[in-house]
CSV table of C-alpha atoms in Angstrom, one decimal:
chain,number,residue,atom,x,y,z
A,1,MET,CA,-152.7,148.9,-19.4
A,2,PHE,CA,-153.9,145.9,-21.3
A,3,PHE,CA,-150.4,145.0,-21.2
A,4,CYS,CA,-147.2,143.4,-19.4
A,5,THR,CA,-143.9,142.8,-19.4
A,6,ARG,CA,-143.0,139.8,-19.6
A,7,LYS,CA,-141.7,139.8,-16.0
A,8,GLU,CA,-144.9,141.0,-14.8
A,9,GLN,CA,-147.3,138.2,-16.9
A,10,LYS,CA,-144.6,135.5,-14.7
A,11,SER,CA,-145.6,137.6,-11.6
A,12,MET,CA,-148.9,137.4,-11.7
A,13,ASP,CA,-149.3,133.9,-12.3
A,14,LYS,CA,-147.2,133.5,-9.3
A,15,ASN,CA,-149.4,135.4,-7.5
A,16,ILE,CA,-152.2,132.6,-8.8
A,17,GLN,CA,-150.4,130.1,-7.8
A,18,GLY,CA,-149.7,131.6,-4.2
A,19,HIS,CA,-153.8,132.2,-3.6
A,20,LEU,CA,-154.7,128.4,-4.7
A,21,PHE,CA,-151.6,126.9,-2.6
A,22,ALA,CA,-153.3,128.9,0.4
A,23,LEU,CA,-156.8,128.2,-0.2
A,24,THR,CA,-156.2,124.0,-0.8
A,25,ALA,CA,-153.7,124.4,2.5
A,26,ASN,CA,-157.2,125.9,4.9
A,27,ILE,CA,-159.5,123.5,2.8
A,28,LEU,CA,-157.8,120.7,3.9
A,29,TRP,CA,-157.6,122.0,7.3
A,30,GLY,CA,-161.4,123.0,7.3
A,31,LEU,CA,-162.0,119.3,6.6
A,32,MET,CA,-159.8,118.1,9.4
A,33,ALA,CA,-161.9,120.0,12.2
A,34,PRO,CA,-165.2,117.8,11.5
A,35,ILE,CA,-163.0,114.8,10.9
A,36,GLY,CA,-160.6,115.3,13.9
A,37,LYS,CA,-163.0,115.9,17.1
A,38,SER,CA,-165.3,112.8,15.3
A,39,ALA,CA,-160.7,111.6,15.7
A,40,LEU,CA,-161.0,112.2,19.3
A,41,ALA,CA,-164.1,110.3,20.0
A,42,GLU,CA,-161.7,106.8,20.1
A,43,PHE,CA,-158.1,108.3,20.5
A,44,SER,CA,-156.4,110.4,23.1
A,45,ALA,CA,-155.1,114.3,22.0
A,46,LEU,CA,-151.8,113.6,22.5
A,47,SER,CA,-152.3,110.1,20.3
A,48,VAL,CA,-153.9,111.8,17.6
A,49,THR,CA,-151.3,114.5,17.8
A,50,THR,CA,-148.1,112.0,17.9
A,51,PHE,CA,-149.7,110.2,15.1
A,52,ARG,CA,-150.1,113.4,13.0
A,53,MET,CA,-146.9,114.0,13.5
A,54,VAL,CA,-144.6,111.0,13.6
A,55,GLY,CA,-147.1,109.7,10.2
A,56,ALA,CA,-146.3,113.4,8.4
A,57,ALA,CA,-142.2,113.0,8.8
A,58,ALA,CA,-142.7,109.7,7.8
A,59,CYS,CA,-144.5,110.7,4.4
A,60,PHE,CA,-142.7,113.4,4.2
A,61,TRP,CA,-138.8,111.1,4.4
A,62,LEU,CA,-140.1,108.9,1.8
A,63,LEU,CA,-141.4,111.8,-0.8
A,64,SER,CA,-138.0,113.2,0.1
A,65,LEU,CA,-136.2,110.4,-1.6
A,66,PHE,CA,-137.8,111.4,-5.0
A,67,CYS,CA,-136.7,114.7,-4.9
A,68,LYS,CA,-133.6,116.7,-5.9
A,69,ARG,CA,-131.0,116.6,-2.4
A,70,GLU,CA,-131.0,120.0,-0.9
A,71,GLN,CA,-127.9,120.1,1.8
A,72,VAL,CA,-129.4,122.6,4.5
A,73,ASP,CA,-127.0,125.0,6.2
A,74,HIS,CA,-125.9,124.0,9.6
A,75,ARG,CA,-126.8,127.1,11.0
A,76,ASP,CA,-130.4,126.8,9.5
A,77,MET,CA,-130.7,123.7,11.4
A,78,LEU,CA,-131.7,126.0,14.7
A,79,LYS,CA,-133.8,127.8,13.3
A,80,ILE,CA,-135.3,125.1,11.9
A,81,PHE,CA,-136.1,123.5,15.3
A,82,PHE,CA,-137.3,127.0,16.2
A,83,ALA,CA,-139.8,126.6,13.4
A,84,ALA,CA,-141.3,123.5,13.8
A,85,LEU,CA,-141.7,124.3,17.7
A,86,PHE,CA,-143.9,127.5,16.8
A,87,ALA,CA,-145.6,126.1,13.0
A,88,LEU,CA,-145.9,122.3,14.4
A,89,VAL,CA,-145.4,122.3,17.9
A,90,PHE,CA,-147.0,124.8,19.2
A,91,ASN,CA,-149.6,125.6,16.6
A,92,GLN,CA,-151.4,122.4,15.6
A,93,GLY,CA,-150.4,120.3,18.8
A,94,VAL,CA,-151.6,123.3,21.1
A,95,TYR,CA,-155.0,122.7,18.7
A,96,ILE,CA,-155.4,120.0,18.8
A,97,PHE,CA,-155.2,119.8,22.6
A,98,GLY,CA,-157.5,123.4,22.5
A,99,LEU,CA,-160.6,121.5,20.8
A,100,SER,CA,-160.3,118.2,22.8
A,101,MET,CA,-161.8,120.3,25.8
A,102,THR,CA,-164.2,123.4,24.6
A,103,SER,CA,-166.7,123.1,22.0
A,104,PRO,CA,-166.5,123.4,17.9
A,105,ILE,CA,-167.6,126.8,17.7
A,106,ASP,CA,-165.6,128.9,20.1
A,107,ALA,CA,-162.6,127.0,18.7
A,108,SER,CA,-163.5,128.7,15.2
A,109,ILE,CA,-164.6,131.6,16.7
A,110,VAL,CA,-161.0,131.8,18.1
A,111,THR,CA,-159.7,130.6,14.8
A,112,THR,CA,-160.6,134.1,13.4
A,113,THR,CA,-157.9,136.1,15.1
A,114,LEU,CA,-155.2,134.8,12.8
A,115,PRO,CA,-155.6,137.5,10.2
A,116,ILE,CA,-155.3,140.6,13.2
A,117,VAL,CA,-152.2,138.7,15.2
A,118,THR,CA,-150.4,138.3,12.2
A,119,MET,CA,-150.8,141.7,10.9
A,120,ILE,CA,-149.8,143.6,14.5
A,121,VAL,CA,-146.3,140.5,14.3
A,122,ALA,CA,-145.8,141.2,11.1
A,123,ALA,CA,-146.2,145.3,11.8
A,124,ILE,CA,-143.5,144.9,14.6
A,125,TYR,CA,-141.2,142.6,12.6
A,126,LEU,CA,-141.3,143.0,9.1
A,127,LYS,CA,-142.3,146.0,9.6
A,128,GLU,CA,-145.5,145.8,7.0
A,129,PRO,CA,-147.5,148.7,6.8
A,130,VAL,CA,-150.6,148.8,8.7
A,131,THR,CA,-153.2,150.6,6.2
A,132,ASN,CA,-156.5,150.9,6.3
A,133,LYS,CA,-157.0,148.8,3.5
A,134,LYS,CA,-155.8,145.4,5.1
A,135,VAL,CA,-157.9,146.7,8.3
A,136,LEU,CA,-160.6,146.9,6.7
A,137,GLY,CA,-160.6,143.8,4.3
A,138,ILE,CA,-159.5,141.3,8.0
A,139,PHE,CA,-162.3,143.3,10.0
A,140,VAL,CA,-165.2,142.5,6.8
A,141,GLY,CA,-163.5,138.7,6.6
A,142,ALA,CA,-163.9,138.4,10.3
A,143,MET,CA,-167.6,140.0,10.4
A,144,GLY,CA,-168.2,137.0,7.4
A,145,ALA,CA,-166.3,134.1,9.1
A,146,PHE,CA,-168.3,135.2,12.6
A,147,ILE,CA,-172.0,135.5,10.8
A,148,LEU,CA,-171.0,132.2,9.0
A,149,ILE,CA,-169.2,130.3,12.6
A,150,MET,CA,-173.4,131.8,14.7
A,151,SER,CA,-176.0,130.9,11.7
A,152,SER,CA,-174.4,127.2,12.2
A,153,GLN,CA,-174.7,126.7,15.6
A,154,THR,CA,-177.2,124.2,17.6
A,155,THR,CA,-178.0,123.6,20.4
A,156,GLY,CA,-176.1,120.7,20.7
A,157,ALA,CA,-172.7,122.4,20.0
A,158,GLY,CA,-172.3,121.7,23.4
A,159,ASN,CA,-169.8,124.1,26.4
A,160,GLY,CA,-166.9,125.6,25.6
A,161,SER,CA,-163.9,126.0,28.4
A,162,LEU,CA,-161.9,129.2,28.8
A,163,ILE,CA,-158.4,126.7,28.8
A,164,GLY,CA,-159.4,125.2,25.7
A,165,ASP,CA,-160.4,128.7,24.0
A,166,LEU,CA,-156.7,130.0,25.2
A,167,LEU,CA,-155.3,127.2,24.0
A,168,CYS,CA,-156.8,127.8,20.3
A,169,LEU,CA,-155.6,131.2,20.3
A,170,LEU,CA,-152.1,130.1,21.6
A,171,ALA,CA,-152.7,128.2,18.4
A,172,GLN,CA,-153.1,131.1,16.4
A,173,ILE,CA,-150.9,133.5,17.7
A,174,SER,CA,-147.6,130.6,17.5
A,175,PHE,CA,-148.8,130.1,13.2
A,176,SER,CA,-148.9,133.8,12.8
A,177,ILE,CA,-144.7,134.0,14.9
A,178,TYR,CA,-144.0,131.1,11.9
A,179,LEU,CA,-145.3,133.0,9.1
A,180,THR,CA,-144.3,136.4,9.9
A,181,VAL,CA,-140.6,135.3,11.6
A,182,PHE,CA,-139.6,132.4,9.6
A,183,LYS,CA,-140.7,133.6,6.0
A,184,GLY,CA,-136.7,133.6,4.8
A,185,LEU,CA,-136.7,129.6,5.8
A,186,SER,CA,-139.7,129.2,2.7
A,187,GLN,CA,-137.8,131.4,0.4
A,188,LYS,CA,-134.7,129.6,1.2
A,189,TYR,CA,-135.5,125.8,0.9
A,190,SER,CA,-138.4,123.8,-1.1
A,191,PRO,CA,-141.7,123.0,1.6
A,192,ILE,CA,-140.5,119.2,1.2
A,193,THR,CA,-137.2,119.7,2.7
A,194,LEU,CA,-138.3,122.0,5.2
A,195,ASN,CA,-141.2,120.1,6.7
A,196,LYS,CA,-138.9,117.1,6.2
A,197,TRP,CA,-137.0,117.6,9.3
A,198,MET,CA,-139.9,120.2,10.8
A,199,PHE,CA,-142.1,117.2,11.6
A,200,VAL,CA,-139.0,115.2,13.0
A,201,TYR,CA,-138.4,117.8,15.3
A,202,ALA,CA,-141.7,118.2,15.9
A,203,SER,CA,-141.9,114.2,16.8
A,204,MET,CA,-139.3,114.7,19.2
A,205,CYS,CA,-141.4,117.5,21.6
A,206,TYR,CA,-143.9,114.7,21.2
A,207,ILE,CA,-142.8,111.3,21.5
A,208,PRO,CA,-141.6,111.6,24.7
A,209,PHE,CA,-145.1,112.8,25.8
A,210,SER,CA,-147.2,110.7,24.2
A,211,TYR,CA,-145.3,107.1,24.6
A,212,HIS,CA,-147.4,105.9,27.0
A,213,ASP,CA,-150.8,107.1,25.7
A,214,VAL,CA,-150.6,105.4,22.4
A,215,ALA,CA,-149.0,102.0,23.8
A,216,ALA,CA,-152.3,101.7,26.0
A,217,ILE,CA,-154.4,102.5,23.1
A,218,GLN,CA,-156.8,99.4,22.6
A,219,TRP,CA,-156.2,98.4,18.6
A,220,SER,CA,-158.3,95.7,18.0
A,221,GLU,CA,-161.6,98.3,19.5
A,222,ILE,CA,-160.5,100.9,17.5
A,223,SER,CA,-163.2,101.0,14.6
A,224,THR,CA,-162.2,101.5,10.9
A,225,ALA,CA,-164.2,105.6,10.4
A,226,ALA,CA,-161.6,106.3,13.3
A,227,LEU,CA,-158.9,105.1,11.9
A,228,LEU,CA,-159.6,106.6,8.2
A,229,GLN,CA,-160.5,110.6,10.2
A,230,ALA,CA,-156.8,109.6,12.1
A,231,GLY,CA,-155.7,108.8,8.5
A,232,TYR,CA,-157.1,111.8,7.4
A,233,VAL,CA,-155.4,114.2,9.9
A,234,VAL,CA,-151.8,112.5,9.0
A,235,VAL,CA,-152.1,112.8,5.2
A,236,GLY,CA,-155.1,115.8,4.3
A,237,GLY,CA,-154.3,117.9,7.2
A,238,SER,CA,-150.3,117.8,7.6
A,239,PHE,CA,-148.8,116.1,4.6
A,240,LEU,CA,-150.5,117.6,2.0
A,241,ALA,CA,-151.8,120.7,3.6
A,242,TYR,CA,-147.9,122.0,4.8
A,243,ILE,CA,-147.0,121.5,1.2
A,244,PHE,CA,-150.0,124.0,-0.2
A,245,ILE,CA,-149.4,125.9,3.0
A,246,MET,CA,-144.9,126.9,2.7
A,247,SER,CA,-145.7,127.0,-1.1
A,248,ALA,CA,-148.0,129.8,-0.7
A,249,GLN,CA,-146.1,131.5,2.1
A,250,ARG,CA,-142.6,131.8,-0.3
A,251,LEU,CA,-145.2,133.3,-3.1
A,252,LEU,CA,-147.4,135.3,-0.6
A,253,ARG,CA,-147.2,138.3,2.4
A,254,PRO,CA,-148.3,136.6,5.6
A,255,THR,CA,-151.1,138.5,5.8
A,256,VAL,CA,-152.9,137.5,2.7
A,257,VAL,CA,-151.7,133.7,3.5
A,258,SER,CA,-153.6,133.9,7.2
A,259,MET,CA,-156.4,136.0,5.5
A,260,TYR,CA,-157.2,132.7,3.8
A,261,ASN,CA,-157.6,131.3,7.5
A,262,TYR,CA,-161.6,132.2,6.7
A,263,MET,CA,-162.1,129.8,4.4
A,264,GLN,CA,-162.1,127.4,7.4
A,265,PRO,CA,-166.2,128.3,8.7
A,266,ILE,CA,-166.9,128.1,4.9
A,267,VAL,CA,-165.4,124.4,3.8
A,268,ALA,CA,-167.2,123.1,8.0
A,269,SER,CA,-170.5,124.6,6.6
A,270,THR,CA,-170.2,123.3,3.3
A,271,VAL,CA,-169.4,119.8,5.3
A,272,ALA,CA,-172.3,120.1,6.8
A,273,ILE,CA,-174.3,121.0,4.4
A,274,ILE,CA,-173.4,118.1,2.0
A,275,LEU,CA,-174.4,115.6,4.8
A,276,GLY,CA,-177.6,117.6,6.2
A,277,LEU,CA,-176.5,118.2,9.1
A,278,GLY,CA,-177.0,121.8,8.1
A,279,VAL,CA,-178.7,124.3,5.1
A,280,PHE,CA,-177.3,126.5,2.7
A,281,ASN,CA,-179.6,129.9,3.1
A,282,LEU,CA,-179.2,133.7,2.2
A,283,GLU,CA,-177.4,134.2,6.1
A,284,LYS,CA,-174.5,132.3,5.3
A,285,GLY,CA,-174.5,132.9,1.9
A,286,ILE,CA,-173.6,136.9,2.2
A,287,ALA,CA,-171.4,135.5,5.3
A,288,ILE,CA,-169.4,133.6,2.4
A,289,ALA,CA,-169.4,137.0,0.3
A,290,LEU,CA,-167.8,139.5,3.0
A,291,VAL,CA,-165.1,136.7,3.3
A,292,PHE,CA,-163.9,136.7,-0.3
A,293,LEU,CA,-164.4,140.3,-0.1
A,294,GLY,CA,-162.2,140.5,2.5
A,295,VAL,CA,-159.7,138.4,1.9
A,296,TYR,CA,-159.6,140.5,-1.6
A,297,ILE,CA,-159.5,143.6,0.2
A,298,VAL,CA,-155.9,142.8,2.0
A,299,THR,CA,-154.7,141.7,-1.2
A,300,GLN,CA,-155.0,145.6,-3.1
A,301,SER,CA,-153.6,146.6,0.1
A,302,LYS,CA,-150.2,148.3,-0.2
A,303,SER,CA,-147.1,146.2,1.3
A,304,ARG,CA,-143.7,147.7,2.5
A,305,LYS,CA,-142.5,147.3,-1.0
A,306,ASP,CA,-145.1,149.4,-2.9
A,307,PHE,CA,-144.9,152.3,-0.7
A,308,GLU,CA,-140.3,151.9,-1.2
A,309,LYS,CA,-141.1,151.3,-4.8
A,310,GLU,CA,-143.3,154.4,-4.7
A,311,GLY,CA,-140.6,156.9,-2.2
A,312,ASN,CA,-137.8,155.6,-4.8
A,313,ALA,CA,-140.9,156.9,-8.0
A,314,VAL,CA,-140.9,160.1,-6.1
A,315,TYR,CA,-137.4,160.7,-5.5
A,316,ASN,CA,-136.5,160.2,-9.4
A,317,SER,CA,-139.2,162.2,-10.3
A,318,ARG,CA,-137.7,165.6,-7.7
A,319,SER,CA,-134.2,164.6,-9.2
A,320,THR,CA,-135.4,164.9,-12.7
A,321,VAL,CA,-136.9,168.0,-11.8
A,322,THR,CA,-134.2,169.5,-10.1
A,323,VAL,CA,-132.0,168.5,-13.2
A,324,LEU,CA,-133.8,170.7,-15.3
A,325,ARG,CA,-133.8,173.8,-12.9
A,326,HIS,CA,-129.8,173.6,-13.5
A,327,VAL,CA,-129.6,172.4,-16.5
A,328,PRO,CA,-127.3,176.0,-18.2
A,329,GLY,CA,-127.8,176.5,-22.4
A,330,SER,CA,-130.9,177.7,-24.6
A,331,GLU,CA,-133.4,174.3,-25.0
A,332,THR,CA,-136.4,175.3,-23.5
A,333,ARG,CA,-137.9,172.8,-20.7
A,334,GLU,CA,-140.2,170.1,-23.0
A,335,SER,CA,-137.4,169.7,-25.2
A,336,LEU,CA,-134.8,168.8,-22.9
A,337,THR,CA,-137.8,166.7,-21.5
A,338,ASP,CA,-138.2,164.9,-24.4
A,339,LYS,CA,-134.0,163.8,-25.0
A,340,MET,CA,-134.0,162.4,-21.0
A,341,LEU,CA,-137.0,160.3,-22.0
A,342,CYS,CA,-135.9,159.1,-25.2
A,343,GLY,CA,-132.6,158.7,-25.1
């Protein structure tokens, strides 16, 4: 029990890495919520989205010059294009529009639907089992995130918008489809290779519609703070975050990756406390504990591979019993079993 093989140790190390990657990506996205909202005060949503796509594409292509060249199968290019639609165009781009139309509180609440939607999509597409532990973990985590969001609500949060809320929901559904349906691409290619093509495709989708918005920007009137905020959206919320989330996608199940979405309200609340815009209390402490407990419960739930292994083990044990029943001779059941186990 206290010892494990080198293969098991390597698997555990990869599992830990996957969790760290998912955690880091969602910390970066959690910081992007307040920072991106501030940037929208001086830039249009379409402009910020275009900066994000084009800027991140440039970063990934620049980084790829220092990495080992990876050849992409031409048959996978269409898959990468659709992956870009669901992971970037319909997710991050649509979310920025939704955030600009609704309140941060509403947007945060809607983001808690990601693990639920991902579990449903994974059950349909990957045939992942919907276990009691998985459902319980998602429910516990969602309750923690919801308590945290509501405890952080202030009277000046602004009014929500149904259209804005629906756009934020569409963004979550889109990303859950990406995590589940396009998991194979993340296994086949490195995060750098995937992202450099995905962000190029996303840029191609946005530039025709955003050209006039970007051209109309009066750069002399834009504050330094707004430029830095837009820079974070590009480098932190896009370039670095997508390296980490795709690395996590290679190592973890889609539902486990999506559970880290509950970290974003925690990050937003922590930033508010550091800036003196909020206070830490028992309610927030309980909410944060529930989020981490929910993530832990989901990681302990069984995957389809686990059930398949158990099924094979049961089949093998039944086969052994059948052999024992039909072996002729005078050897006892115990002695024959010892021979089979010892070689």
